[in-house]
Tab-separated table of C-alpha atoms in Angstrom:
chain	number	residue	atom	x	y	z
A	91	UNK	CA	4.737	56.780	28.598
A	92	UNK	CA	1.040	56.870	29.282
A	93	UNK	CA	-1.863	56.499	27.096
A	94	UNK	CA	-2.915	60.245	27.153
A	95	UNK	CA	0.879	61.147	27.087
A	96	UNK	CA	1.129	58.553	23.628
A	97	UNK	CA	-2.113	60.023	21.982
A	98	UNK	CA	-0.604	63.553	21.573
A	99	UNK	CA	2.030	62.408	19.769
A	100	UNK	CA	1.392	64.222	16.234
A	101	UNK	CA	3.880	61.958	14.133
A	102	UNK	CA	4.526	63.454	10.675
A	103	UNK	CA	6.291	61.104	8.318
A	104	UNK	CA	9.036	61.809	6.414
A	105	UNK	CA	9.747	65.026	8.625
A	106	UNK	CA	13.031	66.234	8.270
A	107	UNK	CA	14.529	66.358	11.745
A	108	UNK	CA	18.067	67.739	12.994
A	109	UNK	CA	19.967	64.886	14.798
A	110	UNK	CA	20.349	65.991	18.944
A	111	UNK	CA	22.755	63.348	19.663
A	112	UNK	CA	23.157	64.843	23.364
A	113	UNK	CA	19.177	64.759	23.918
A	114	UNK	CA	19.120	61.490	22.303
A	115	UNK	CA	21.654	59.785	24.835
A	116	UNK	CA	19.770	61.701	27.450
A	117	UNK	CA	17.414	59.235	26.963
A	118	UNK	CA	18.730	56.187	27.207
A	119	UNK	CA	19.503	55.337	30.284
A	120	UNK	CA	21.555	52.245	29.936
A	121	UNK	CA	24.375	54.059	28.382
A	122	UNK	CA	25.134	56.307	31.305
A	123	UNK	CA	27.229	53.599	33.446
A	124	UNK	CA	30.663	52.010	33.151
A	125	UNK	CA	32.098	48.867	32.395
A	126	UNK	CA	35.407	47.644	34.089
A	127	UNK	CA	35.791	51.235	35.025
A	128	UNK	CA	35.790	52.481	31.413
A	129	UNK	CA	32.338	54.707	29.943
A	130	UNK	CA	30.119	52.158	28.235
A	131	UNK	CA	30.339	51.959	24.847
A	132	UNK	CA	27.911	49.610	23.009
A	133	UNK	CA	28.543	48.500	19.542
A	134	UNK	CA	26.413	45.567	19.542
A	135	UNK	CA	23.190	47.037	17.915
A	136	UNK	CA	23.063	44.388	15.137
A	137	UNK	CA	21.933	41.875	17.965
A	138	UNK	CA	19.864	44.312	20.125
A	139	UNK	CA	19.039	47.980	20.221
A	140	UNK	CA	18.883	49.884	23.627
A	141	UNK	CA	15.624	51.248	24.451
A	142	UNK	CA	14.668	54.829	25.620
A	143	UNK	CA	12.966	55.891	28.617
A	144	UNK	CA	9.534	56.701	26.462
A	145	UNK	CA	9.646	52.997	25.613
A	146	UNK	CA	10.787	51.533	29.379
A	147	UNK	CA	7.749	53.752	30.623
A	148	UNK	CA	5.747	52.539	28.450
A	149	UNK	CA	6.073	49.486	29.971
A	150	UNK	CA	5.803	50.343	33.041
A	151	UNK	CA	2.430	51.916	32.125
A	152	UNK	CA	0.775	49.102	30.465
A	153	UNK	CA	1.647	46.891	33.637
A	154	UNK	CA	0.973	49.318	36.087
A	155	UNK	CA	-2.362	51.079	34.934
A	156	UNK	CA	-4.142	49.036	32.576
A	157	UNK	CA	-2.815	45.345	32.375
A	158	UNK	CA	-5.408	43.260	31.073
A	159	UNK	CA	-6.584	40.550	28.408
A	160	UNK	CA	-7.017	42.171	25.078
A	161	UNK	CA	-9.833	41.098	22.251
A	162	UNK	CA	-12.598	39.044	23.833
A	163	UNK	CA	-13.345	41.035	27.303
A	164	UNK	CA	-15.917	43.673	28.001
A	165	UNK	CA	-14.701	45.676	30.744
A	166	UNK	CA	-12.848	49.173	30.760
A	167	UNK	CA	-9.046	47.558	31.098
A	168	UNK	CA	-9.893	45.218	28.636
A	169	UNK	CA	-10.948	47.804	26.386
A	170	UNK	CA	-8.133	50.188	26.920
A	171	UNK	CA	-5.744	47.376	26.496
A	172	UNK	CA	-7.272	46.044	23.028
A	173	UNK	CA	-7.653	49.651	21.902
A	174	UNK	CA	-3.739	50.306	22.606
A	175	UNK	CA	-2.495	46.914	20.895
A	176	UNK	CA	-4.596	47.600	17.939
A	177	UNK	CA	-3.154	51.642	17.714
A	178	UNK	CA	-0.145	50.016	17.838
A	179	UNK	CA	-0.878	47.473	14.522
A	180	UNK	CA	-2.136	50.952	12.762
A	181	UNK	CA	1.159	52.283	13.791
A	182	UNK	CA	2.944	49.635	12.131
A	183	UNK	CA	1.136	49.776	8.842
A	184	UNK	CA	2.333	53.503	8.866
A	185	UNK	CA	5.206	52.960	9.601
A	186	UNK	CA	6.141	50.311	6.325
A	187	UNK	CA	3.448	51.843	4.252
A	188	UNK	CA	1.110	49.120	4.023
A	189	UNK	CA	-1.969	49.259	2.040
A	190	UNK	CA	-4.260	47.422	4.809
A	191	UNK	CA	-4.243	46.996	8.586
A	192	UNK	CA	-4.550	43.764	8.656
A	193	UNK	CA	-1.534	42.640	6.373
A	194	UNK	CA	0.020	43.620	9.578
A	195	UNK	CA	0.499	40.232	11.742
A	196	UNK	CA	1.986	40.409	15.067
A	197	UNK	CA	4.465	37.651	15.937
A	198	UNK	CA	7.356	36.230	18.158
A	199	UNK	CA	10.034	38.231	15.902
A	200	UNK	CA	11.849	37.814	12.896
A	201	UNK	CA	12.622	33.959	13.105
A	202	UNK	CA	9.147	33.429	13.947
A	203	UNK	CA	7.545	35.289	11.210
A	204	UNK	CA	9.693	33.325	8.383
A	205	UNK	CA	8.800	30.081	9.744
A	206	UNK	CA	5.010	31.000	10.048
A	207	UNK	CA	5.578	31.651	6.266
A	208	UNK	CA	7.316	28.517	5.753
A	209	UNK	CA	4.620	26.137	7.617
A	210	UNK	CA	1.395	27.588	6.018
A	211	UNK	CA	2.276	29.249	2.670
A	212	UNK	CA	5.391	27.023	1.827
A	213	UNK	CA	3.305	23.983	2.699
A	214	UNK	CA	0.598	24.853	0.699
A	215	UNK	CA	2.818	25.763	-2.296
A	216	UNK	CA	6.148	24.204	-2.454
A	217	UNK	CA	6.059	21.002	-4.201
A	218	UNK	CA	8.732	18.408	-4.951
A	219	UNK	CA	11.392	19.503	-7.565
A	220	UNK	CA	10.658	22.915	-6.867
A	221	UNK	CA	12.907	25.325	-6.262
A	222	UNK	CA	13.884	27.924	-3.261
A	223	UNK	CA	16.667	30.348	-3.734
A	224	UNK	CA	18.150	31.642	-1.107
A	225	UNK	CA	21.657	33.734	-0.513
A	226	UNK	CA	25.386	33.432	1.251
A	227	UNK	CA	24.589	36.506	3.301
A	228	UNK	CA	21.868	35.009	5.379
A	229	UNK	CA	21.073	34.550	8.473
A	230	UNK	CA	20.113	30.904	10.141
A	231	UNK	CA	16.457	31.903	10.446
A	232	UNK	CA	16.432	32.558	6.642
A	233	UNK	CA	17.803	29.313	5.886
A	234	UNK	CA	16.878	26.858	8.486
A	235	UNK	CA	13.172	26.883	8.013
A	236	UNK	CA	13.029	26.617	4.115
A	237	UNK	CA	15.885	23.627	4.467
A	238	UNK	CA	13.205	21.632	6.650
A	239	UNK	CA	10.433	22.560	4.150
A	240	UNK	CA	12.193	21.871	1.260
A	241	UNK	CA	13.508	18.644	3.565
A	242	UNK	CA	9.966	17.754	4.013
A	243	UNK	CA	8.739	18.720	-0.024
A	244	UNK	CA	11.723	17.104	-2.058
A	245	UNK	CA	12.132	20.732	-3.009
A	246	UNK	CA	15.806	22.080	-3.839
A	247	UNK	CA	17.877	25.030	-2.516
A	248	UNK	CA	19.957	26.983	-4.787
A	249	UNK	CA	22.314	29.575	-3.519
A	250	UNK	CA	23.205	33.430	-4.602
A	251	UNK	CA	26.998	33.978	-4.577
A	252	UNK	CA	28.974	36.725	-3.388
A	253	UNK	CA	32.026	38.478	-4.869
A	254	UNK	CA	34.760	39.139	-2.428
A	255	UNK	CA	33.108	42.740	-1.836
A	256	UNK	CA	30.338	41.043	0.089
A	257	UNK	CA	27.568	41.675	-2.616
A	258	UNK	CA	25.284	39.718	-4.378
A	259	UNK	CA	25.984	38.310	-7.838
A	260	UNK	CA	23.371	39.838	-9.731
A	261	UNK	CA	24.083	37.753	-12.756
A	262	UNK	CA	24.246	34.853	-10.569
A	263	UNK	CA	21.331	35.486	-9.389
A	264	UNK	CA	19.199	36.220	-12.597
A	265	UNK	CA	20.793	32.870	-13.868
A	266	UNK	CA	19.152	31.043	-10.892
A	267	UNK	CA	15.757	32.404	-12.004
A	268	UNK	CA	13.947	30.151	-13.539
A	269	UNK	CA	10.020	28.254	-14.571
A	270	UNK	CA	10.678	26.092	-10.956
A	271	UNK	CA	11.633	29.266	-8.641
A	272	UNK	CA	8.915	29.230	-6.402
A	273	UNK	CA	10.166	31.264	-3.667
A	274	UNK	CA	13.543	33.534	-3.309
A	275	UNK	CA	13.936	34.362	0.505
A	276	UNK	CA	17.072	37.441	0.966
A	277	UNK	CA	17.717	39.815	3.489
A	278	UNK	CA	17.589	43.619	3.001
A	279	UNK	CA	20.714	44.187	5.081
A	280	UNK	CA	23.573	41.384	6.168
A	281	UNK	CA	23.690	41.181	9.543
A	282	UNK	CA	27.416	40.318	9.497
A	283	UNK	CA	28.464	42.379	6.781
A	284	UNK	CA	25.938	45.259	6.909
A	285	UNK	CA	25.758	45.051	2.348
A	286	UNK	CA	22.135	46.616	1.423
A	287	UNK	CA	21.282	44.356	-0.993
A	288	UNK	CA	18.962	45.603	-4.251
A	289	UNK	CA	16.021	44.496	-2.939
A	290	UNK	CA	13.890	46.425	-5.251
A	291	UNK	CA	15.293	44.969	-8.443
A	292	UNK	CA	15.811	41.287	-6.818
A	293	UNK	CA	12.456	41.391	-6.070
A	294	UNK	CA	10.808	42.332	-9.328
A	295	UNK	CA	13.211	39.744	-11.169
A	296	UNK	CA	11.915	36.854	-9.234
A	297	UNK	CA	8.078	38.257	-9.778
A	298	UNK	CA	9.073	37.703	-13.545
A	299	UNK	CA	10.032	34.484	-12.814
A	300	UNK	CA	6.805	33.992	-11.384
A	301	UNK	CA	8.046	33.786	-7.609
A	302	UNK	CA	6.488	34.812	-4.687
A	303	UNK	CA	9.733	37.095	-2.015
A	304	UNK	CA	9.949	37.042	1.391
A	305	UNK	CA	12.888	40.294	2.583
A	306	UNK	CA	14.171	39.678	5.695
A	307	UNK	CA	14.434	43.684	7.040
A	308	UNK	CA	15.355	42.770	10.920
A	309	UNK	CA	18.538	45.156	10.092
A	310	UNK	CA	17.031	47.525	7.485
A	311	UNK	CA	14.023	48.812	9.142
A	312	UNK	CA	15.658	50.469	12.197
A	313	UNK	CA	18.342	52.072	9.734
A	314	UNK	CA	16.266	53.256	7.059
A	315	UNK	CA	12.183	54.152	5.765
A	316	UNK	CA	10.927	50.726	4.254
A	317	UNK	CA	8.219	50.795	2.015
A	318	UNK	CA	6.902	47.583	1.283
A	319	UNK	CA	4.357	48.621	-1.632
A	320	UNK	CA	7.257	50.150	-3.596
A	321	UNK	CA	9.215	47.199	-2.944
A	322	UNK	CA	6.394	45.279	-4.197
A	323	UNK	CA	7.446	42.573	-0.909
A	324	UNK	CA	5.288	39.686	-0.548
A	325	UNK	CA	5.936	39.381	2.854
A	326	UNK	CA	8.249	41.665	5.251
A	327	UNK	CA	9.810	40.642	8.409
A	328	UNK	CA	11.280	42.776	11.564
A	329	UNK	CA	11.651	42.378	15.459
A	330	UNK	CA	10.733	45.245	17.602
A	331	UNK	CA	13.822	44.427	19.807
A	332	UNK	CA	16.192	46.094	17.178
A	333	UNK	CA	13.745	48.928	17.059
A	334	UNK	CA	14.141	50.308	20.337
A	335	UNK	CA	11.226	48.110	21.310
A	336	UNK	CA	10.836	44.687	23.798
A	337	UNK	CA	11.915	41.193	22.913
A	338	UNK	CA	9.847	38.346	21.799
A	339	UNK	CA	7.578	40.451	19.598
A	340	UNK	CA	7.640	41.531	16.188
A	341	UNK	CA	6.054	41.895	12.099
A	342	UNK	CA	5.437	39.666	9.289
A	343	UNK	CA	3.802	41.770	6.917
A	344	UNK	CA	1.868	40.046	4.127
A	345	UNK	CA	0.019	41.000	1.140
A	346	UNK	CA	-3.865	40.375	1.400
A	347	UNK	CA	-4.654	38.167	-1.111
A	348	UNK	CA	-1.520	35.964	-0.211
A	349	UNK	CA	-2.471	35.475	3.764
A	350	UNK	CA	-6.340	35.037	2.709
A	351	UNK	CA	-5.256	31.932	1.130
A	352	UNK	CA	-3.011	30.665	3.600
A	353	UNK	CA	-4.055	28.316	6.024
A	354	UNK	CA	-3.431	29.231	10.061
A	355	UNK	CA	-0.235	28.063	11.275
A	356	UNK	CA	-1.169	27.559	15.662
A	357	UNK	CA	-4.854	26.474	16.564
A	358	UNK	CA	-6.731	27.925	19.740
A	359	UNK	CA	-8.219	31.328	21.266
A	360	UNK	CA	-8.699	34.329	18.849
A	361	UNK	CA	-8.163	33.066	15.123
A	362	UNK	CA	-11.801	30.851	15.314
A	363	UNK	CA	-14.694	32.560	14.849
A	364	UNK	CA	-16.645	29.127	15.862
A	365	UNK	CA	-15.885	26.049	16.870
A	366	UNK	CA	-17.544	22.872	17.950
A	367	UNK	CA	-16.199	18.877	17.540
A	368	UNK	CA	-17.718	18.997	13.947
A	369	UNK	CA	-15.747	21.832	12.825
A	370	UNK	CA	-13.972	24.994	13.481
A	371	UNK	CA	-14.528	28.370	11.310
A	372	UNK	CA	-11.339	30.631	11.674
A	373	UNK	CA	-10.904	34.169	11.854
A	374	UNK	CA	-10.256	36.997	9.634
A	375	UNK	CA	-7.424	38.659	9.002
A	376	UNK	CA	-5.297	39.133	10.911
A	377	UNK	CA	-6.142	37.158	13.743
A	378	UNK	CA	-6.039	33.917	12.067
A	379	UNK	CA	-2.566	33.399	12.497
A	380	UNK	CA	-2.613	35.052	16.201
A	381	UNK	CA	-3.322	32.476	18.377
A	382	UNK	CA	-3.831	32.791	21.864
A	383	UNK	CA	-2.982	35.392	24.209
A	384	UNK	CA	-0.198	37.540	22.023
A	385	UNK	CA	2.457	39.491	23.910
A	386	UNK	CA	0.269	42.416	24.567
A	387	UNK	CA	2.975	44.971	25.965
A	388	UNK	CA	5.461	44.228	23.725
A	389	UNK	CA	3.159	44.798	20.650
A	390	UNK	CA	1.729	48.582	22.535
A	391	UNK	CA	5.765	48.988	22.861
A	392	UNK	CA	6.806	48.189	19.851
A	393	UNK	CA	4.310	50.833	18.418
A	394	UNK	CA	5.708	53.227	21.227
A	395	UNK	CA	9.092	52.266	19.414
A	396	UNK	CA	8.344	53.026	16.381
A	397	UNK	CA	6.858	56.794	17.596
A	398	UNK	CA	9.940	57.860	18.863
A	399	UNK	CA	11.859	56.542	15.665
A	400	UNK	CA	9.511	58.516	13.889
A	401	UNK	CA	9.993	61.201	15.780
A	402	UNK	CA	14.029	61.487	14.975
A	403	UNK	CA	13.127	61.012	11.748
A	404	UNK	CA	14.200	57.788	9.822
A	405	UNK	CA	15.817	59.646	7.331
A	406	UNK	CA	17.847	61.412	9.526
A	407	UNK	CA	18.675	58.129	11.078
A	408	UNK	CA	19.893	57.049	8.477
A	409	UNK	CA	22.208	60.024	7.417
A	410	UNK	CA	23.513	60.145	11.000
A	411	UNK	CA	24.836	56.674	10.535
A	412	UNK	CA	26.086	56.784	7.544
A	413	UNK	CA	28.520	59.688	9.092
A	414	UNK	CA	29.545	57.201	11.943
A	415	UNK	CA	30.018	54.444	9.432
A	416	UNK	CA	32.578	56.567	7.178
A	417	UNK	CA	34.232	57.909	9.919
A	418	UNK	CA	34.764	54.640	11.367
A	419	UNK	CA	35.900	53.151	8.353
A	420	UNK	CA	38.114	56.293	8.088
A	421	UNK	CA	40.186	55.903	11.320
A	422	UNK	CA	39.948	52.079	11.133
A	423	UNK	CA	41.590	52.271	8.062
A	424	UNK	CA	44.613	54.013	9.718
A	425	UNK	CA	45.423	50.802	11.479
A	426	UNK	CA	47.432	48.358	9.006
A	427	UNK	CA	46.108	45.356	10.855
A	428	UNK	CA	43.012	45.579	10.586
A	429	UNK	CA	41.356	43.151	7.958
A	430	UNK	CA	37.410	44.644	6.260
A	431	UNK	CA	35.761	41.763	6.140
A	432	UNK	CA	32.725	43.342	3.618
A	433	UNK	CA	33.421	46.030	1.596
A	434	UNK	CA	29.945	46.800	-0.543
A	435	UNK	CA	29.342	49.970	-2.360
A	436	UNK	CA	25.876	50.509	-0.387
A	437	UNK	CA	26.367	49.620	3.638
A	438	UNK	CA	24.132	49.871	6.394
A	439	UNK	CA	26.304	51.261	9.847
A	440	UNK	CA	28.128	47.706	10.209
A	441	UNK	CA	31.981	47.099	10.434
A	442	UNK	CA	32.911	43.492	10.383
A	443	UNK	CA	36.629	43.166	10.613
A	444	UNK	CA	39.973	40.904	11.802
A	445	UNK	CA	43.127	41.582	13.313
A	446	UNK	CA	45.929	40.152	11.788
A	447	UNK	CA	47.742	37.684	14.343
A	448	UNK	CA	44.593	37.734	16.708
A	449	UNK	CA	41.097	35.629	17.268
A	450	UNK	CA	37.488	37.425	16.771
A	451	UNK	CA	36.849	36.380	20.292
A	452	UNK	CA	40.331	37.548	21.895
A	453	UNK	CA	40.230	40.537	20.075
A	454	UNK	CA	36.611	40.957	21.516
A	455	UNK	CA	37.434	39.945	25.352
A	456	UNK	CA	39.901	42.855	25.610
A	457	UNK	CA	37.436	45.417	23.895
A	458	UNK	CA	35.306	43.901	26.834
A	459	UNK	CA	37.728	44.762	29.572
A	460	UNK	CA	37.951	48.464	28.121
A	461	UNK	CA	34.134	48.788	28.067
A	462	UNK	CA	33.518	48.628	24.184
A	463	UNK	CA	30.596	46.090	23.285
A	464	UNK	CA	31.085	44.157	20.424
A	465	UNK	CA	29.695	41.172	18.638
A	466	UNK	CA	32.468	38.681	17.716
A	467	UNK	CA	31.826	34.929	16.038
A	468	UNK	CA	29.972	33.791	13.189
A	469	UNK	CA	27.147	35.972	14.129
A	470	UNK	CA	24.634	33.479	12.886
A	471	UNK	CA	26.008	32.902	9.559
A	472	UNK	CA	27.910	30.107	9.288
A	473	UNK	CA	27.604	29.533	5.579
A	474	UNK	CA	29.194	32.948	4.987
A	475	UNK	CA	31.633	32.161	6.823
A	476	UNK	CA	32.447	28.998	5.566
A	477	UNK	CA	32.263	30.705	2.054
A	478	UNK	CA	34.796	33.773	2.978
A	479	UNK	CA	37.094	30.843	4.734
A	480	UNK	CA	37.245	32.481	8.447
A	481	UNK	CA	35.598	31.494	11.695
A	482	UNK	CA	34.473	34.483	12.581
A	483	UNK	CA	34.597	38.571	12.721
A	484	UNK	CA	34.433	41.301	15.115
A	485	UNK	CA	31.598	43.341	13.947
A	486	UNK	CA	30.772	46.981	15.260
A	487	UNK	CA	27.418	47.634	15.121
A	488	UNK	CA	26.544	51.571	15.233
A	489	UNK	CA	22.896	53.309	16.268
A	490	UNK	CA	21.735	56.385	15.833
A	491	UNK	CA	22.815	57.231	19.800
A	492	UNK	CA	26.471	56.736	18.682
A	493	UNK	CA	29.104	59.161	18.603
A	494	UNK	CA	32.529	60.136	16.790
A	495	UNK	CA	33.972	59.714	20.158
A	496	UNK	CA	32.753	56.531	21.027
A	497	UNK	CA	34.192	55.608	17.672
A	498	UNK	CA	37.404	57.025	18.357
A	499	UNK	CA	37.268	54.575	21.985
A	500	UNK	CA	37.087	51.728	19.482
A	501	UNK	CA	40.280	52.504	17.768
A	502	UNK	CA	42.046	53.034	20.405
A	503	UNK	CA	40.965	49.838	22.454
A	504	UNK	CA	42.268	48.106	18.993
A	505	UNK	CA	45.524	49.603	19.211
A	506	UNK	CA	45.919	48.641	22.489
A	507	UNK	CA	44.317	45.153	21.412
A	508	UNK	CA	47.468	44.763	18.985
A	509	UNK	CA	50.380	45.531	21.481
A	510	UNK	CA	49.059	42.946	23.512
A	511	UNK	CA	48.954	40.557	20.497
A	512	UNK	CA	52.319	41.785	19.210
């Protein structure tokens, strides 16, 4: 997609859009092939969305018609360029209803974003015999980097339990609350498990407490509208790639007065304003924590991304799935050997399961053979595991480009899965 092409697009938010599954697929070309001579069908959106053909144009345009340095140069690419990248931040506040542009920070992805948090506002703030809570459903990114802070502080961990459901204590967690919770850290949707946690509420509880809340929404914001000022978030992460967008880019959203106080995280071109051997004055927001040359087509993509989202309608998205996730709980049911593994009332479009009598990664490999793409393993969440006492889970991952019938390949590729086992 060109630049003249993108600046017609008229986006109205909150539209109410009828689902075209067929003109969806249409346009997404990696789903048109086989796979060991069986129709493709990819279940694996947890770890990676596909991407349309507005988005792999896009590409192709940025590369092919006006490639160039962003930020510091004077001439025409170099214009066009910073002009797109900088649409494309504007985008992004639109699209999680920030109140300023420049709460928006471009980074490497999720995992980056939490551990920019964790090296500039958790060093400034986390002191020893504080306290960090985090929760069994997360993923290593959301645990790893506060363990080395609070490794590196003398600060503590504390945990939120789950029930055998999948969700959050909430009585648990309120218990953990207290005078030395400095920061809670959660994710909006489990990756593994696919529970929407109450973000909203667990978010103004720690406030009371006098926390500050970091919401991990890599697997909320391409199922649902996120608003980050009615979720009151102190900082919001995502990754375009499970947008529909490129790898190796993605959001930490911040409020203002939170990332004026921080100090930059990565020193070099773009966050100074000045420097000399004396001293160095940094930038403004939010190009004091954007060091360097960014990943300039990924963030003009991402915000091509998030257009066509738009465009379907995130709340049509998110009705869509929730069809393909009851009707795939539905006919999954059917089969008695198949184990839920997560059950929560509210669920994004993820079913993790076992077989009975079978391995995650068997039961995967044979899925494989009959073209059905699947995550199987720990899925980055080895705590979780350790806590529901498996090694792993199949998990089924659905998108919006998902159909009944694909569904309906699934279930069949498991019964065929269990005579082999039987």
């Amino acid at each position: 997609m060109g630049l003249e092409r993108e600046s017609t697009i008229d986006i109205e938010f909150n539209k109410v859009l009828n689902i075209d599954i067929q003109k969806i697929r249409s346009e997404f070309p990696i789903l048109h092939q086989e796979v060991n001579g069986k129709p493709l069908v990819y279940f694996d959106n947890a770890a990676t969305s596909q991407k349309p053909i507005q988005v792999i144009e896009a590409i192709d345009d940025y590369y092919g018609r006006y490639n160039a340095n962003i930020h510091r140069g004077v001439h025409h690419l170099s214009q066009v360029a910073t002009d797109a990248y900088e649409k494309a931040r504007r985008t992004t506040q639109r699209f999680l209803n920030a109140e300023h542009e420049h709460e928006v920070l471009f980074t490497a992805g999720t995992t980056d974003s939490i551990n920019l948090v964790a090296q500039t506002w958790g060093r400034q703030n986390i002191q020893k015999g504080d306290e960090i809570i985090l929760t069994q459903l997360e993923h290593h990114s959301n645990i790893v980097p506060w363990q080395m802070l609070a490794e590196e502080k003398g600060a503590i961990i504390k945990v939120v339990d789950i029930n055998e459901a999948g969700e959050l204590d909430m009585e648990g967690y309120k218990s953990l609350l207290c005078n030395a919770t400095k920061l809670v850290a959660f994710n909006h949707i489990s990756n593994a498990l696919g529970t929407l946690n109450p973000v909203k509420e667990m978010t103004a509880l720690a406030h009371d407490a006098g926390a500050i809340v970091l919401i991990d929404g890599a697997q909320s914001v391409p199922h649902m509208k996120v608003d980050v000022q009615e979720l009151d978030a102190d900082f919001y992460t995502f990754s375009a790639h499970k947008i529909c967008g490129p790898t190796g880019v993605g959001v930490l959203y911040g409020k203002e007065a939170l990332l004026e106080k921080m100090p930059p995280w990565r020193g070099g071109g773009e966050m100074i304003k000045t420097v000399s051997f004396s001293g160095t004055t940094y930038n403004e927001l939010p190009f004091k924590f954007e060091a360097g040359t960014p990943h300039i087509e990924g963030g003009i993509v991402m915000g091509v991304a998030m257009d066509y989202l738009n465009q379907i309608g995130l709340e049509n998205i998110a009705a869509y799935e929730a069809e393909l996730l009851e009707y795939g709980v539905q006919k999954m049911a059917e089969l008695e050997y198949i184990d839920f593994i997560g059950t929560a009332k509210e669920k994004a479009s993820v079913i993790s399961f076992n077989m009975k009598g079978a391995h995650p990664f068997d039961v995967g490999t044979i899925l494989d053979k009959l073209g059905v793409a699947v995550r199987t393993g720990h899925h980055c969440c080895q705590p979780l595991m350790e806590r529901l006492g498996i090694p792993g889970t199949v998990r089924a991952s659905f998108a919006f480009y998902n159909t009944k019938e694909e569904i309906d390949a699934l279930v069949s590729g498991l019964e065929r899965a269990h005579k082999m086992f039987s």
